[in-house]
Every structure is written in C-alpha cells, then in structure tokens.
Amino acid sequence: MQARLEALGESLSKEVPRIKVIPLYGALPPEAQQLAFDPVKEPRTRKIVLATNIAETSVTVPGVRYVVDSGKAKVKKYRTKLGMESLLVVPISKQSALQRMGRAGREAPGKCWRAYGKDEYESWLQDEIPEILRCDVLEAVLKMKARGVQDVINFPLMDSPDVEAMKHAIFQLNAMGALDDEGNLTPDGKKMASFPLPAAYGRALIASSSPEFNCVLDAIDVISLLTAESEVFIQPKSQEQDEEANANRADILRREGDLLTYLTTMQRYASENTNRFQWCKTRNISARAMKSAMMNRKQLRQLSVTHGLIDALPPPDPQPFEPATPERAECLIKAFLRERLRIGRQRWRRMVVLLRRRGRIPLQFIHRVCYGGRSWRR
C-alpha cells in the first residue's frame, strides 16, 4: 500500500501542475504525517492527500473540500486454513462510506465523489464486521483461560467467533505449551498471559530463559522492537535513498535474518552515548519507534525479574556493544520458533507442516541465507 501511494503521488505530481501530493498512512513517521495537516506554502497550489483508512475516523485533515472514495479498504483477516492473518482488500460498509463522505466539508461546503455505483453500495453491510470475528482469537482465548473460563467455545460473547477459529487457537496454544491436553492453563501459559505481549512473543521470551538457550536479554531486545508503537525502519522514497540508507545501516544489517538485524539495531542504539536522534536520522530509523522500544525493553526486563526469567536487572545503558556470536544467534532463533516445521512439496506448492511436539523431529531452516547457506538441526 505504501509503494502504491508513493507511486501514485509521483505520477500525479508529474502530470498535474500546481499541486502538492502528500501521502498519509499509519507507518509514516510523525514529521511526515504532519505535512498533511500543514498549510501549503506555495501560492496557488492545491494539496492532494493520498490516505489509507487512517483518514476515515482517526484524524481530520483541515481544509478538505473534496473526497474521492474508492469504496475499498485493506483490513486484517484471520485465515483459519493458513493459520495466519492477511491484509485483504475488501468493500467497505455503508457506515464507512458515510464517514468518508463526512471528511469533506467539515469546515466549509464540500463534495464527495464515489467510485462505485448505487447497486454496489446497496450490497454492502451496514456496519463493519467486529474485529473479533475476523482476526486471530488466540490472544483472546489465552486471556479467557487466564481468567478461569474453561469452555471458551461456548462462552456467551456478544459476537461469537467462528468455532473453527476458536478450535485452532486452542490447538496453537497447546502446541506452544500454554495449554495442556485437557485445555487447562499451564505454568508457562500463566506467564504468557501476564506479559503485555502477543502469545507467540511471550512463548519465545519464556523459551529464551531455558538453560538450553539462556538468551533472555537478547530476546527482550528483539521483542521490544517488534512491539514498538510504529515501524522502526523508515522506507526510502527513491532508489537512491534506498541505496544510501542501506549503506548507512551497514553496521546494523545482519545477513542471518531479521531477528539478528533487530537485535543489533537495539543494542547499537542502547550503546549510543552521544546523540541518539542523529544516530536514527543517519540510518533512516524512526526515533519515536526506538524510544517506544526502549520503554518496552525496560518493562520486559522488570517483568522478567518478577517471573524469575533473569536473576537481576542488567547494568543501565549505555553499555559497550558486543556483536552476537553465531552461538548466540542460533539460540535466539531457536527460542523464537513457534512450532517445529517440516518442509515438503506437493506439485508446485511448498508446504509447511505442523508436527506434534512429542515427535522426534529434525529442525532445519527454510532460508539458505542463514549462516552462509548452511543449515543446522536440533
């Protein structure tokens, strides 16, 4: 979506004179989002804001006179058969159409152009589908279990999720060790429910404390960035900026994968003792996201002491940076594995098969880029 907005903005700027095209979406850094709200400084220039759903209800852009409504939205939807959430382009609801129309003329008379017909509009739902009916219910099931609800499938919710989605969530929690075979919360499950984290990250944090891995602080650093309030890496707008950003990020990018890149980014930022804002700016990193990650890091370290994952808090920052060794990297990646996987092929399709935890299963990484193309097993 970001790439499409940027491309459309460049196309409009070239074809239409005296306009200023500004994208607006959630992943933009605050200073870039602010451009949509600032008045245009150039005389006799019209501002065009290319926005995602964020402009529907979350914010009000002053001075809007005209709205073009596509009638589409990208929403997160859980796909039970795949066991994952996907961003899908779907028709909006009638209520959303009214909200979008209301963006025009809030300060003066305005107009709304709708890129759809009346028949299409009449086929839409009146209201948006509640989030619990279209998203992964794993976190909700875990919280319900932590609050003593045994029969989560038949619990009288206002909007009851699909039964298959509930069963899949129970199956996943059992595979992660949060529930036993009778559906009862395990000691690890109680810890996972107490962390302000998605269950998969809570499970990874607990796994990292085992003697086999012993990499709790590394896991906290990675999770802190993964749960930051906004995107850490700001996407460049051009190929030249992309090449420049990669060159400036040479000290944090790790060829072993995203986890090690996040770990290195967090630890280099924490070790910076001069100007952290400039450090972020040079590497095209969101300073706001890094501050959020540091707050997450502090909270998770304190909770890890409370739950006995580490004995005591580490020394305060800044501390000297120490690159992750291959052994530390291997332990960290293993701790983050949610399930044991086996790769196979059926005709042209690649399959990832979930296997029982009690089975004796060799572990192999899918991406050969890890560790120079070598694969290692457990």
mmCIF file of C-alpha atoms in Angstrom:
data_model
loop_
_atom_site.group_PDB
_atom_site.id
_atom_site.type_symbol
_atom_site.label_atom_id
_atom_site.label_comp_id
_atom_site.label_asym_id
_atom_site.label_seq_id
_atom_site.Cartn_x
_atom_site.Cartn_y
_atom_site.Cartn_z
ATOM 1 C CA MET A 1 0.000 0.000 0.000
ATOM 2 C CA GLN A 2 2.819 2.391 0.845
ATOM 3 C CA ALA A 3 4.503 1.762 -2.504
ATOM 4 C CA ARG A 4 1.229 2.305 -4.383
ATOM 5 C CA LEU A 5 0.593 5.620 -2.633
ATOM 6 C CA GLU A 6 4.128 6.804 -3.328
ATOM 7 C CA ALA A 7 3.924 5.771 -6.994
ATOM 8 C CA LEU A 8 0.533 7.451 -7.461
ATOM 9 C CA GLY A 9 1.831 10.596 -5.804
ATOM 10 C CA GLU A 10 4.821 10.787 -8.143
ATOM 11 C CA SER A 11 2.592 10.208 -11.170
ATOM 12 C CA LEU A 12 0.151 12.967 -10.185
ATOM 13 C CA SER A 13 2.956 15.415 -9.442
ATOM 14 C CA LYS A 14 4.358 14.937 -12.945
ATOM 15 C CA GLU A 15 1.049 15.113 -14.804
ATOM 16 C CA VAL A 16 -0.834 17.857 -12.954
ATOM 17 C CA PRO A 17 0.643 21.341 -12.435
ATOM 18 C CA ARG A 18 0.485 23.325 -9.206
ATOM 19 C CA ILE A 19 -0.349 20.515 -6.831
ATOM 20 C CA LYS A 20 1.373 19.151 -3.763
ATOM 21 C CA VAL A 21 0.763 15.439 -3.213
ATOM 22 C CA ILE A 22 1.179 14.152 0.345
ATOM 23 C CA PRO A 23 0.752 10.517 1.440
ATOM 24 C CA LEU A 24 -0.851 9.748 4.794
ATOM 25 C CA TYR A 25 -0.731 6.311 6.413
ATOM 26 C CA GLY A 26 -0.017 4.871 9.834
ATOM 27 C CA ALA A 27 3.552 3.706 9.207
ATOM 28 C CA LEU A 28 4.768 7.200 8.309
ATOM 29 C CA PRO A 29 6.928 8.950 10.922
ATOM 30 C CA PRO A 30 5.181 11.813 12.779
ATOM 31 C CA GLU A 31 7.052 14.555 10.921
ATOM 32 C CA ALA A 32 5.945 13.102 7.565
ATOM 33 C CA GLN A 33 2.330 12.753 8.748
ATOM 34 C CA GLN A 34 2.352 16.368 9.895
ATOM 35 C CA LEU A 35 2.812 17.538 6.288
ATOM 36 C CA ALA A 36 -0.795 16.523 5.579
ATOM 37 C CA PHE A 37 -2.028 18.945 8.256
ATOM 38 C CA ASP A 38 0.259 21.893 7.498
ATOM 39 C CA PRO A 39 -0.964 24.587 5.074
ATOM 40 C CA VAL A 40 0.632 24.699 1.634
ATOM 41 C CA LYS A 41 3.291 27.400 1.496
ATOM 42 C CA GLU A 42 3.457 27.658 -2.291
ATOM 43 C CA PRO A 43 0.956 30.202 -3.719
ATOM 44 C CA ARG A 44 -1.969 28.993 -5.850
ATOM 45 C CA THR A 45 -1.118 25.363 -5.149
ATOM 46 C CA ARG A 46 -3.660 22.659 -4.344
ATOM 47 C CA LYS A 47 -2.899 19.981 -1.763
ATOM 48 C CA ILE A 48 -3.866 16.371 -2.501
ATOM 49 C CA VAL A 49 -3.712 13.893 0.387
ATOM 50 C CA LEU A 50 -3.492 10.216 -0.573
ATOM 51 C CA ALA A 51 -4.698 8.451 2.555
ATOM 52 C CA THR A 52 -5.493 4.985 3.841
ATOM 53 C CA ASN A 53 -8.238 4.178 6.355
ATOM 54 C CA ILE A 54 -6.391 6.355 8.883
ATOM 55 C CA ALA A 55 -8.143 9.447 7.477
ATOM 56 C CA GLU A 56 -11.606 7.883 7.779
ATOM 57 C CA THR A 57 -12.092 8.336 11.513
ATOM 58 C CA SER A 58 -8.707 8.564 13.254
ATOM 59 C CA VAL A 59 -7.684 12.045 12.085
ATOM 60 C CA THR A 60 -9.242 15.109 10.481
ATOM 61 C CA VAL A 61 -7.220 16.909 7.828
ATOM 62 C CA PRO A 62 -8.134 20.618 7.899
ATOM 63 C CA GLY A 63 -9.202 22.375 4.730
ATOM 64 C CA VAL A 64 -10.524 19.325 2.869
ATOM 65 C CA ARG A 65 -13.156 20.287 0.290
ATOM 66 C CA TYR A 66 -13.284 17.213 -1.931
ATOM 67 C CA VAL A 67 -13.110 13.493 -1.161
ATOM 68 C CA VAL A 68 -12.700 10.677 -3.683
ATOM 69 C CA ASP A 69 -13.906 7.411 -2.115
ATOM 70 C CA SER A 70 -12.662 4.161 -3.692
ATOM 71 C CA GLY A 71 -15.137 2.065 -1.710
ATOM 72 C CA LYS A 72 -12.315 -0.270 -0.726
ATOM 73 C CA ALA A 73 -10.274 -0.855 2.402
ATOM 74 C CA LYS A 74 -7.419 -3.071 3.479
ATOM 75 C CA VAL A 75 -8.353 -4.988 6.612
ATOM 76 C CA LYS A 76 -6.651 -7.665 8.623
ATOM 77 C CA LYS A 77 -8.424 -11.018 8.426
ATOM 78 C CA TYR A 78 -7.515 -14.335 10.013
ATOM 79 C CA ARG A 79 -7.483 -17.238 7.583
ATOM 80 C CA THR A 80 -8.017 -20.437 9.538
ATOM 81 C CA LYS A 81 -6.741 -22.796 6.847
ATOM 82 C CA LEU A 82 -3.460 -20.893 6.585
ATOM 83 C CA GLY A 83 -3.191 -20.299 10.323
ATOM 84 C CA MET A 84 -2.234 -16.665 9.787
ATOM 85 C CA GLU A 85 -3.604 -13.167 9.361
ATOM 86 C CA SER A 86 -3.600 -11.483 5.964
ATOM 87 C CA LEU A 87 -4.251 -7.952 4.773
ATOM 88 C CA LEU A 88 -7.078 -8.201 2.258
ATOM 89 C CA VAL A 89 -8.714 -5.584 0.049
ATOM 90 C CA VAL A 90 -12.455 -5.697 0.778
ATOM 91 C CA PRO A 91 -15.505 -3.472 0.176
ATOM 92 C CA ILE A 92 -16.232 -1.018 2.955
ATOM 93 C CA SER A 93 -19.512 -0.835 4.875
ATOM 94 C CA LYS A 94 -22.277 1.705 4.371
ATOM 95 C CA GLN A 95 -21.316 3.321 7.664
ATOM 96 C CA SER A 96 -17.715 3.714 6.473
ATOM 97 C CA ALA A 97 -18.964 5.295 3.252
ATOM 98 C CA LEU A 98 -20.833 7.886 5.319
ATOM 99 C CA GLN A 99 -17.729 8.502 7.432
ATOM 100 C CA ARG A 100 -15.634 9.085 4.330
ATOM 101 C CA MET A 101 -18.216 11.424 2.855
ATOM 102 C CA GLY A 102 -18.167 13.367 6.103
ATOM 103 C CA ARG A 103 -14.476 14.130 5.692
ATOM 104 C CA ALA A 104 -15.419 16.669 3.004
ATOM 105 C CA GLY A 105 -16.872 19.980 4.013
ATOM 106 C CA ARG A 106 -16.249 19.850 7.744
ATOM 107 C CA GLU A 107 -15.124 23.485 7.698
ATOM 108 C CA ALA A 108 -16.940 24.658 4.543
ATOM 109 C CA PRO A 109 -19.205 23.197 1.823
ATOM 110 C CA GLY A 110 -17.582 20.240 0.060
ATOM 111 C CA LYS A 111 -18.235 17.319 -2.271
ATOM 112 C CA CYS A 112 -17.612 13.570 -2.270
ATOM 113 C CA TRP A 113 -17.088 11.534 -5.440
ATOM 114 C CA ARG A 114 -17.773 7.834 -5.009
ATOM 115 C CA ALA A 115 -16.023 5.424 -7.373
ATOM 116 C CA TYR A 116 -18.852 2.874 -7.208
ATOM 117 C CA GLY A 117 -22.478 2.572 -8.219
ATOM 118 C CA LYS A 118 -25.682 2.510 -6.201
ATOM 119 C CA ASP A 119 -26.217 -1.234 -6.693
ATOM 120 C CA GLU A 120 -22.750 -1.976 -5.353
ATOM 121 C CA TYR A 121 -23.358 0.313 -2.392
ATOM 122 C CA GLU A 122 -26.655 -1.404 -1.565
ATOM 123 C CA SER A 123 -24.913 -4.803 -1.476
ATOM 124 C CA TRP A 124 -22.594 -3.752 1.342
ATOM 125 C CA LEU A 125 -23.054 -4.481 5.041
ATOM 126 C CA GLN A 126 -24.491 -1.731 7.184
ATOM 127 C CA ASP A 127 -21.605 -1.801 9.678
ATOM 128 C CA GLU A 128 -18.059 -3.130 9.803
ATOM 129 C CA ILE A 129 -17.551 -6.731 10.901
ATOM 130 C CA PRO A 130 -16.376 -6.730 14.556
ATOM 131 C CA GLU A 131 -12.645 -7.325 14.870
ATOM 132 C CA ILE A 132 -13.074 -10.469 16.978
ATOM 133 C CA LEU A 133 -14.932 -12.103 14.068
ATOM 134 C CA ARG A 134 -12.186 -11.503 11.507
ATOM 135 C CA CYS A 135 -8.912 -11.545 13.463
ATOM 136 C CA ASP A 136 -6.898 -14.212 15.235
ATOM 137 C CA VAL A 137 -8.604 -15.071 18.536
ATOM 138 C CA LEU A 138 -5.551 -16.749 20.057
ATOM 139 C CA GLU A 139 -4.837 -13.835 22.414
ATOM 140 C CA ALA A 140 -8.498 -13.640 23.458
ATOM 141 C CA VAL A 141 -8.612 -17.373 24.213
ATOM 142 C CA LEU A 142 -5.432 -17.143 26.291
ATOM 143 C CA LYS A 143 -6.822 -14.227 28.334
ATOM 144 C CA MET A 144 -10.127 -16.045 28.851
ATOM 145 C CA LYS A 145 -8.293 -19.138 30.082
ATOM 146 C CA ALA A 146 -6.239 -16.963 32.440
ATOM 147 C CA ARG A 147 -9.482 -15.588 33.878
ATOM 148 C CA GLY A 148 -10.816 -19.053 34.590
ATOM 149 C CA VAL A 149 -13.089 -19.583 31.584
ATOM 150 C CA GLN A 150 -12.860 -23.298 30.782
ATOM 151 C CA ASP A 151 -15.388 -23.636 27.953
ATOM 152 C CA VAL A 152 -14.223 -20.786 25.735
ATOM 153 C CA ILE A 153 -16.034 -22.106 22.644
ATOM 154 C CA ASN A 154 -19.493 -21.860 24.229
ATOM 155 C CA PHE A 155 -18.815 -18.727 26.270
ATOM 156 C CA PRO A 156 -21.665 -16.221 25.629
ATOM 157 C CA LEU A 157 -19.773 -13.422 23.891
ATOM 158 C CA MET A 158 -21.689 -10.562 22.270
ATOM 159 C CA ASP A 159 -20.112 -11.511 18.941
ATOM 160 C CA SER A 160 -19.041 -15.156 18.937
ATOM 161 C CA PRO A 161 -16.096 -16.004 16.649
ATOM 162 C CA ASP A 162 -16.129 -18.909 14.250
ATOM 163 C CA VAL A 163 -15.897 -22.257 16.071
ATOM 164 C CA GLU A 164 -13.067 -23.418 13.817
ATOM 165 C CA ALA A 165 -11.082 -20.284 14.670
ATOM 166 C CA MET A 166 -11.559 -20.976 18.392
ATOM 167 C CA LYS A 167 -10.502 -24.608 17.994
ATOM 168 C CA HIS A 168 -7.446 -23.571 16.007
ATOM 169 C CA ALA A 169 -6.481 -21.091 18.737
ATOM 170 C CA ILE A 170 -6.751 -23.823 21.393
ATOM 171 C CA PHE A 171 -4.654 -26.126 19.208
ATOM 172 C CA GLN A 172 -1.995 -23.439 18.758
ATOM 173 C CA LEU A 173 -1.871 -22.659 22.484
ATOM 174 C CA ASN A 174 -1.445 -26.362 23.189
ATOM 175 C CA ALA A 175 1.386 -26.553 20.633
ATOM 176 C CA MET A 176 3.039 -23.559 22.302
ATOM 177 C CA GLY A 177 2.808 -25.176 25.739
ATOM 178 C CA ALA A 178 0.304 -22.673 27.140
ATOM 179 C CA LEU A 179 -2.456 -25.295 27.499
ATOM 180 C CA ASP A 180 -2.191 -28.950 28.434
ATOM 181 C CA ASP A 181 -4.017 -31.734 26.588
ATOM 182 C CA GLU A 182 -7.121 -31.177 28.766
ATOM 183 C CA GLY A 183 -7.232 -27.491 27.855
ATOM 184 C CA ASN A 184 -6.020 -26.252 31.220
ATOM 185 C CA LEU A 185 -3.590 -23.361 31.537
ATOM 186 C CA THR A 186 -0.018 -24.495 32.219
ATOM 187 C CA PRO A 187 2.511 -22.584 34.377
ATOM 188 C CA ASP A 188 4.092 -21.255 31.181
ATOM 189 C CA GLY A 189 0.643 -20.292 29.938
ATOM 190 C CA LYS A 190 0.055 -18.231 33.083
ATOM 191 C CA LYS A 191 3.316 -16.381 32.472
ATOM 192 C CA MET A 192 2.439 -15.815 28.811
ATOM 193 C CA ALA A 193 -0.936 -14.356 29.805
ATOM 194 C CA SER A 194 0.710 -11.953 32.260
ATOM 195 C CA PHE A 195 3.095 -10.458 29.701
ATOM 196 C CA PRO A 196 1.780 -7.446 27.701
ATOM 197 C CA LEU A 197 2.755 -9.308 24.538
ATOM 198 C CA PRO A 198 1.266 -11.465 21.802
ATOM 199 C CA ALA A 199 1.305 -15.096 22.916
ATOM 200 C CA ALA A 200 3.995 -16.066 20.399
ATOM 201 C CA TYR A 201 6.382 -13.438 21.777
ATOM 202 C CA GLY A 202 5.590 -14.425 25.355
ATOM 203 C CA ARG A 203 6.340 -18.023 24.497
ATOM 204 C CA ALA A 204 9.646 -17.011 22.851
ATOM 205 C CA LEU A 205 10.617 -14.984 25.916
ATOM 206 C CA ILE A 206 9.938 -17.909 28.249
ATOM 207 C CA ALA A 207 11.785 -20.318 25.942
ATOM 208 C CA SER A 208 14.800 -17.999 25.878
ATOM 209 C CA SER A 209 15.185 -18.422 29.652
ATOM 210 C CA SER A 210 15.724 -22.186 29.461
ATOM 211 C CA PRO A 211 19.269 -23.467 30.134
ATOM 212 C CA GLU A 212 19.389 -24.706 26.533
ATOM 213 C CA PHE A 213 19.165 -21.150 25.168
ATOM 214 C CA ASN A 214 19.859 -18.696 28.018
ATOM 215 C CA CYS A 215 19.332 -15.579 25.897
ATOM 216 C CA VAL A 216 16.578 -13.677 27.722
ATOM 217 C CA LEU A 217 18.118 -10.231 27.325
ATOM 218 C CA ASP A 218 18.635 -10.789 23.601
ATOM 219 C CA ALA A 219 15.030 -11.958 23.218
ATOM 220 C CA ILE A 220 13.800 -8.886 25.111
ATOM 221 C CA ASP A 221 15.737 -6.598 22.779
ATOM 222 C CA VAL A 222 14.191 -8.197 19.690
ATOM 223 C CA ILE A 223 10.648 -8.289 21.102
ATOM 224 C CA SER A 224 10.911 -4.668 22.240
ATOM 225 C CA LEU A 225 11.487 -3.572 18.655
ATOM 226 C CA LEU A 226 8.851 -5.914 17.234
ATOM 227 C CA THR A 227 6.248 -4.391 19.576
ATOM 228 C CA ALA A 228 7.259 -0.739 19.125
ATOM 229 C CA GLU A 229 4.369 1.648 18.503
ATOM 230 C CA SER A 230 5.400 2.312 14.902
ATOM 231 C CA GLU A 231 7.641 0.952 12.154
ATOM 232 C CA VAL A 232 11.315 1.064 13.102
ATOM 233 C CA PHE A 233 12.827 1.297 9.633
ATOM 234 C CA ILE A 234 11.584 4.228 7.555
ATOM 235 C CA GLN A 235 11.179 3.199 3.937
ATOM 236 C CA PRO A 236 13.076 5.429 1.475
ATOM 237 C CA LYS A 237 11.100 7.137 -1.279
ATOM 238 C CA SER A 238 13.538 6.508 -4.116
ATOM 239 C CA GLN A 239 16.136 4.014 -5.275
ATOM 240 C CA GLU A 240 18.931 6.457 -4.482
ATOM 241 C CA GLN A 241 17.651 6.998 -0.950
ATOM 242 C CA ASP A 242 17.291 3.237 -0.541
ATOM 243 C CA GLU A 243 20.919 2.657 -1.503
ATOM 244 C CA GLU A 244 22.055 5.452 0.798
ATOM 245 C CA ALA A 245 20.008 4.056 3.698
ATOM 246 C CA ASN A 246 21.450 0.561 3.229
ATOM 247 C CA ALA A 247 24.962 1.991 3.192
ATOM 248 C CA ASN A 248 24.321 3.915 6.425
ATOM 249 C CA ARG A 249 22.779 0.811 8.012
ATOM 250 C CA ALA A 250 25.784 -1.379 7.272
ATOM 251 C CA ASP A 251 26.625 -1.570 10.989
ATOM 252 C CA ILE A 252 23.200 -2.989 11.915
ATOM 253 C CA LEU A 253 22.056 -5.114 8.956
ATOM 254 C CA ARG A 254 22.732 -8.816 9.501
ATOM 255 C CA ARG A 255 22.681 -11.314 6.661
ATOM 256 C CA GLU A 256 21.419 -14.026 9.037
ATOM 257 C CA GLY A 257 17.949 -12.518 9.028
ATOM 258 C CA ASP A 258 15.533 -10.044 10.595
ATOM 259 C CA LEU A 259 15.892 -11.249 14.192
ATOM 260 C CA LEU A 260 19.619 -10.572 14.234
ATOM 261 C CA THR A 261 19.126 -7.233 12.484
ATOM 262 C CA TYR A 262 16.619 -6.192 15.154
ATOM 263 C CA LEU A 263 18.930 -7.380 17.915
ATOM 264 C CA THR A 264 21.903 -5.477 16.515
ATOM 265 C CA THR A 265 19.805 -2.345 15.958
ATOM 266 C CA MET A 266 18.533 -2.339 19.531
ATOM 267 C CA GLN A 267 21.901 -2.992 21.117
ATOM 268 C CA ARG A 268 23.762 -0.433 18.996
ATOM 269 C CA TYR A 269 21.106 2.169 19.795
ATOM 270 C CA ALA A 270 21.285 1.377 23.519
ATOM 271 C CA SER A 271 25.090 1.637 23.458
ATOM 272 C CA GLU A 272 24.977 5.077 21.794
ATOM 273 C CA ASN A 273 26.077 7.662 24.364
ATOM 274 C CA THR A 274 26.194 10.848 22.264
ATOM 275 C CA ASN A 275 23.209 11.807 20.082
ATOM 276 C CA ARG A 276 20.630 9.043 19.626
ATOM 277 C CA PHE A 277 18.363 11.216 17.492
ATOM 278 C CA GLN A 278 21.147 11.850 14.991
ATOM 279 C CA TRP A 279 22.041 8.141 15.089
ATOM 280 C CA CYS A 280 18.475 7.335 13.996
ATOM 281 C CA LYS A 281 18.344 10.074 11.376
ATOM 282 C CA THR A 282 21.562 8.909 9.730
ATOM 283 C CA ARG A 283 20.215 5.355 9.399
ATOM 284 C CA ASN A 284 16.677 6.334 8.362
ATOM 285 C CA ILE A 285 15.263 4.880 11.580
ATOM 286 C CA SER A 286 12.259 6.233 13.480
ATOM 287 C CA ALA A 287 13.467 7.892 16.683
ATOM 288 C CA ARG A 288 9.912 7.677 18.035
ATOM 289 C CA ALA A 289 9.815 3.916 17.476
ATOM 290 C CA MET A 290 13.182 3.475 19.188
ATOM 291 C CA LYS A 291 12.015 5.432 22.239
ATOM 292 C CA SER A 292 8.922 3.238 22.368
ATOM 293 C CA ALA A 293 11.100 0.132 22.081
ATOM 294 C CA MET A 294 13.317 1.309 24.943
ATOM 295 C CA MET A 295 10.233 1.707 27.148
ATOM 296 C CA ASN A 296 9.107 -1.803 26.191
ATOM 297 C CA ARG A 297 12.605 -3.079 26.962
ATOM 298 C CA LYS A 298 12.584 -1.562 30.437
ATOM 299 C CA GLN A 299 9.154 -3.024 31.239
ATOM 300 C CA LEU A 300 10.008 -6.510 29.937
ATOM 301 C CA ARG A 301 13.262 -6.591 31.879
ATOM 302 C CA GLN A 302 11.411 -5.766 35.100
ATOM 303 C CA LEU A 303 8.737 -8.396 34.398
ATOM 304 C CA SER A 304 11.425 -10.970 33.621
ATOM 305 C CA VAL A 305 12.918 -10.417 37.070
ATOM 306 C CA THR A 306 9.450 -10.705 38.639
ATOM 307 C CA HIS A 307 8.774 -14.032 36.887
ATOM 308 C CA GLY A 308 12.242 -15.417 37.566
ATOM 309 C CA LEU A 309 13.429 -15.452 33.951
ATOM 310 C CA ILE A 310 16.526 -13.482 34.988
ATOM 311 C CA ASP A 311 18.012 -13.070 38.457
ATOM 312 C CA ALA A 312 18.537 -9.311 38.417
ATOM 313 C CA LEU A 313 18.340 -6.269 36.184
ATOM 314 C CA PRO A 314 21.398 -5.713 33.977
ATOM 315 C CA PRO A 315 23.547 -2.574 34.347
ATOM 316 C CA PRO A 316 21.991 0.639 32.999
ATOM 317 C CA ASP A 317 22.733 1.889 29.494
ATOM 318 C CA PRO A 318 24.895 2.782 27.714
ATOM 319 C CA GLN A 319 26.902 -0.442 27.708
ATOM 320 C CA PRO A 320 29.627 -1.415 25.195
ATOM 321 C CA PHE A 321 28.240 -3.081 22.079
ATOM 322 C CA GLU A 322 29.107 -6.754 21.610
ATOM 323 C CA PRO A 323 28.133 -8.372 18.278
ATOM 324 C CA ALA A 324 26.062 -11.549 18.576
ATOM 325 C CA THR A 325 28.176 -14.642 18.042
ATOM 326 C CA PRO A 326 26.864 -17.477 15.821
ATOM 327 C CA GLU A 327 26.106 -19.444 19.001
ATOM 328 C CA ARG A 328 24.015 -16.607 20.468
ATOM 329 C CA ALA A 329 22.292 -16.128 17.138
ATOM 330 C CA GLU A 330 21.402 -19.812 16.893
ATOM 331 C CA CYS A 331 19.966 -19.884 20.415
ATOM 332 C CA LEU A 332 17.921 -16.754 19.784
ATOM 333 C CA ILE A 333 16.410 -18.027 16.543
ATOM 334 C CA LYS A 334 15.576 -21.403 18.080
ATOM 335 C CA ALA A 335 13.856 -19.681 21.004
ATOM 336 C CA PHE A 336 11.652 -17.776 18.572
ATOM 337 C CA LEU A 337 10.454 -20.860 16.732
ATOM 338 C CA ARG A 338 6.762 -21.182 17.477
ATOM 339 C CA GLU A 339 6.418 -24.676 16.049
ATOM 340 C CA ARG A 340 8.622 -27.417 14.701
ATOM 341 C CA LEU A 341 8.301 -27.393 10.951
ATOM 342 C CA ARG A 342 8.945 -29.738 8.097
ATOM 343 C CA ILE A 343 9.174 -28.540 4.521
ATOM 344 C CA GLY A 344 7.725 -30.596 1.704
ATOM 345 C CA ARG A 345 6.335 -30.142 -1.781
ATOM 346 C CA GLN A 346 3.029 -31.055 -3.338
ATOM 347 C CA ARG A 347 3.239 -30.404 -7.075
ATOM 348 C CA TRP A 348 4.281 -26.760 -7.317
ATOM 349 C CA ARG A 349 3.226 -25.717 -3.826
ATOM 350 C CA ARG A 350 5.535 -25.521 -0.853
ATOM 351 C CA MET A 351 4.052 -26.920 2.328
ATOM 352 C CA VAL A 352 4.876 -26.144 5.943
ATOM 353 C CA VAL A 353 3.582 -28.987 8.094
ATOM 354 C CA LEU A 354 2.912 -28.682 11.813
ATOM 355 C CA LEU A 355 4.166 -31.728 13.675
ATOM 356 C CA ARG A 356 3.410 -32.986 17.147
ATOM 357 C CA ARG A 357 5.651 -31.723 19.914
ATOM 358 C CA ARG A 358 6.261 -35.211 21.247
ATOM 359 C CA GLY A 359 7.650 -36.468 17.960
ATOM 360 C CA ARG A 360 11.349 -36.632 17.250
ATOM 361 C CA ILE A 361 11.683 -34.060 14.523
ATOM 362 C CA PRO A 362 14.820 -32.642 12.923
ATOM 363 C CA LEU A 363 14.821 -28.880 12.643
ATOM 364 C CA GLN A 364 16.059 -27.122 9.530
ATOM 365 C CA PHE A 365 15.892 -23.500 8.455
ATOM 366 C CA ILE A 366 13.981 -22.661 5.324
ATOM 367 C CA HIS A 367 16.164 -19.781 4.182
ATOM 368 C CA ARG A 368 19.616 -20.794 2.999
ATOM 369 C CA VAL A 369 20.893 -17.255 3.527
ATOM 370 C CA CYS A 370 21.111 -18.022 7.232
ATOM 371 C CA TYR A 371 24.691 -18.776 8.215
ATOM 372 C CA GLY A 372 26.065 -18.597 4.699
ATOM 373 C CA GLY A 373 23.734 -21.221 3.286
ATOM 374 C CA ARG A 374 24.429 -23.829 5.946
ATOM 375 C CA SER A 375 21.527 -25.463 7.717
ATOM 376 C CA TRP A 376 21.706 -26.765 11.257
ATOM 377 C CA ARG A 377 19.440 -29.153 13.077
ATOM 378 C CA ARG A 378 18.279 -29.834 16.572
#
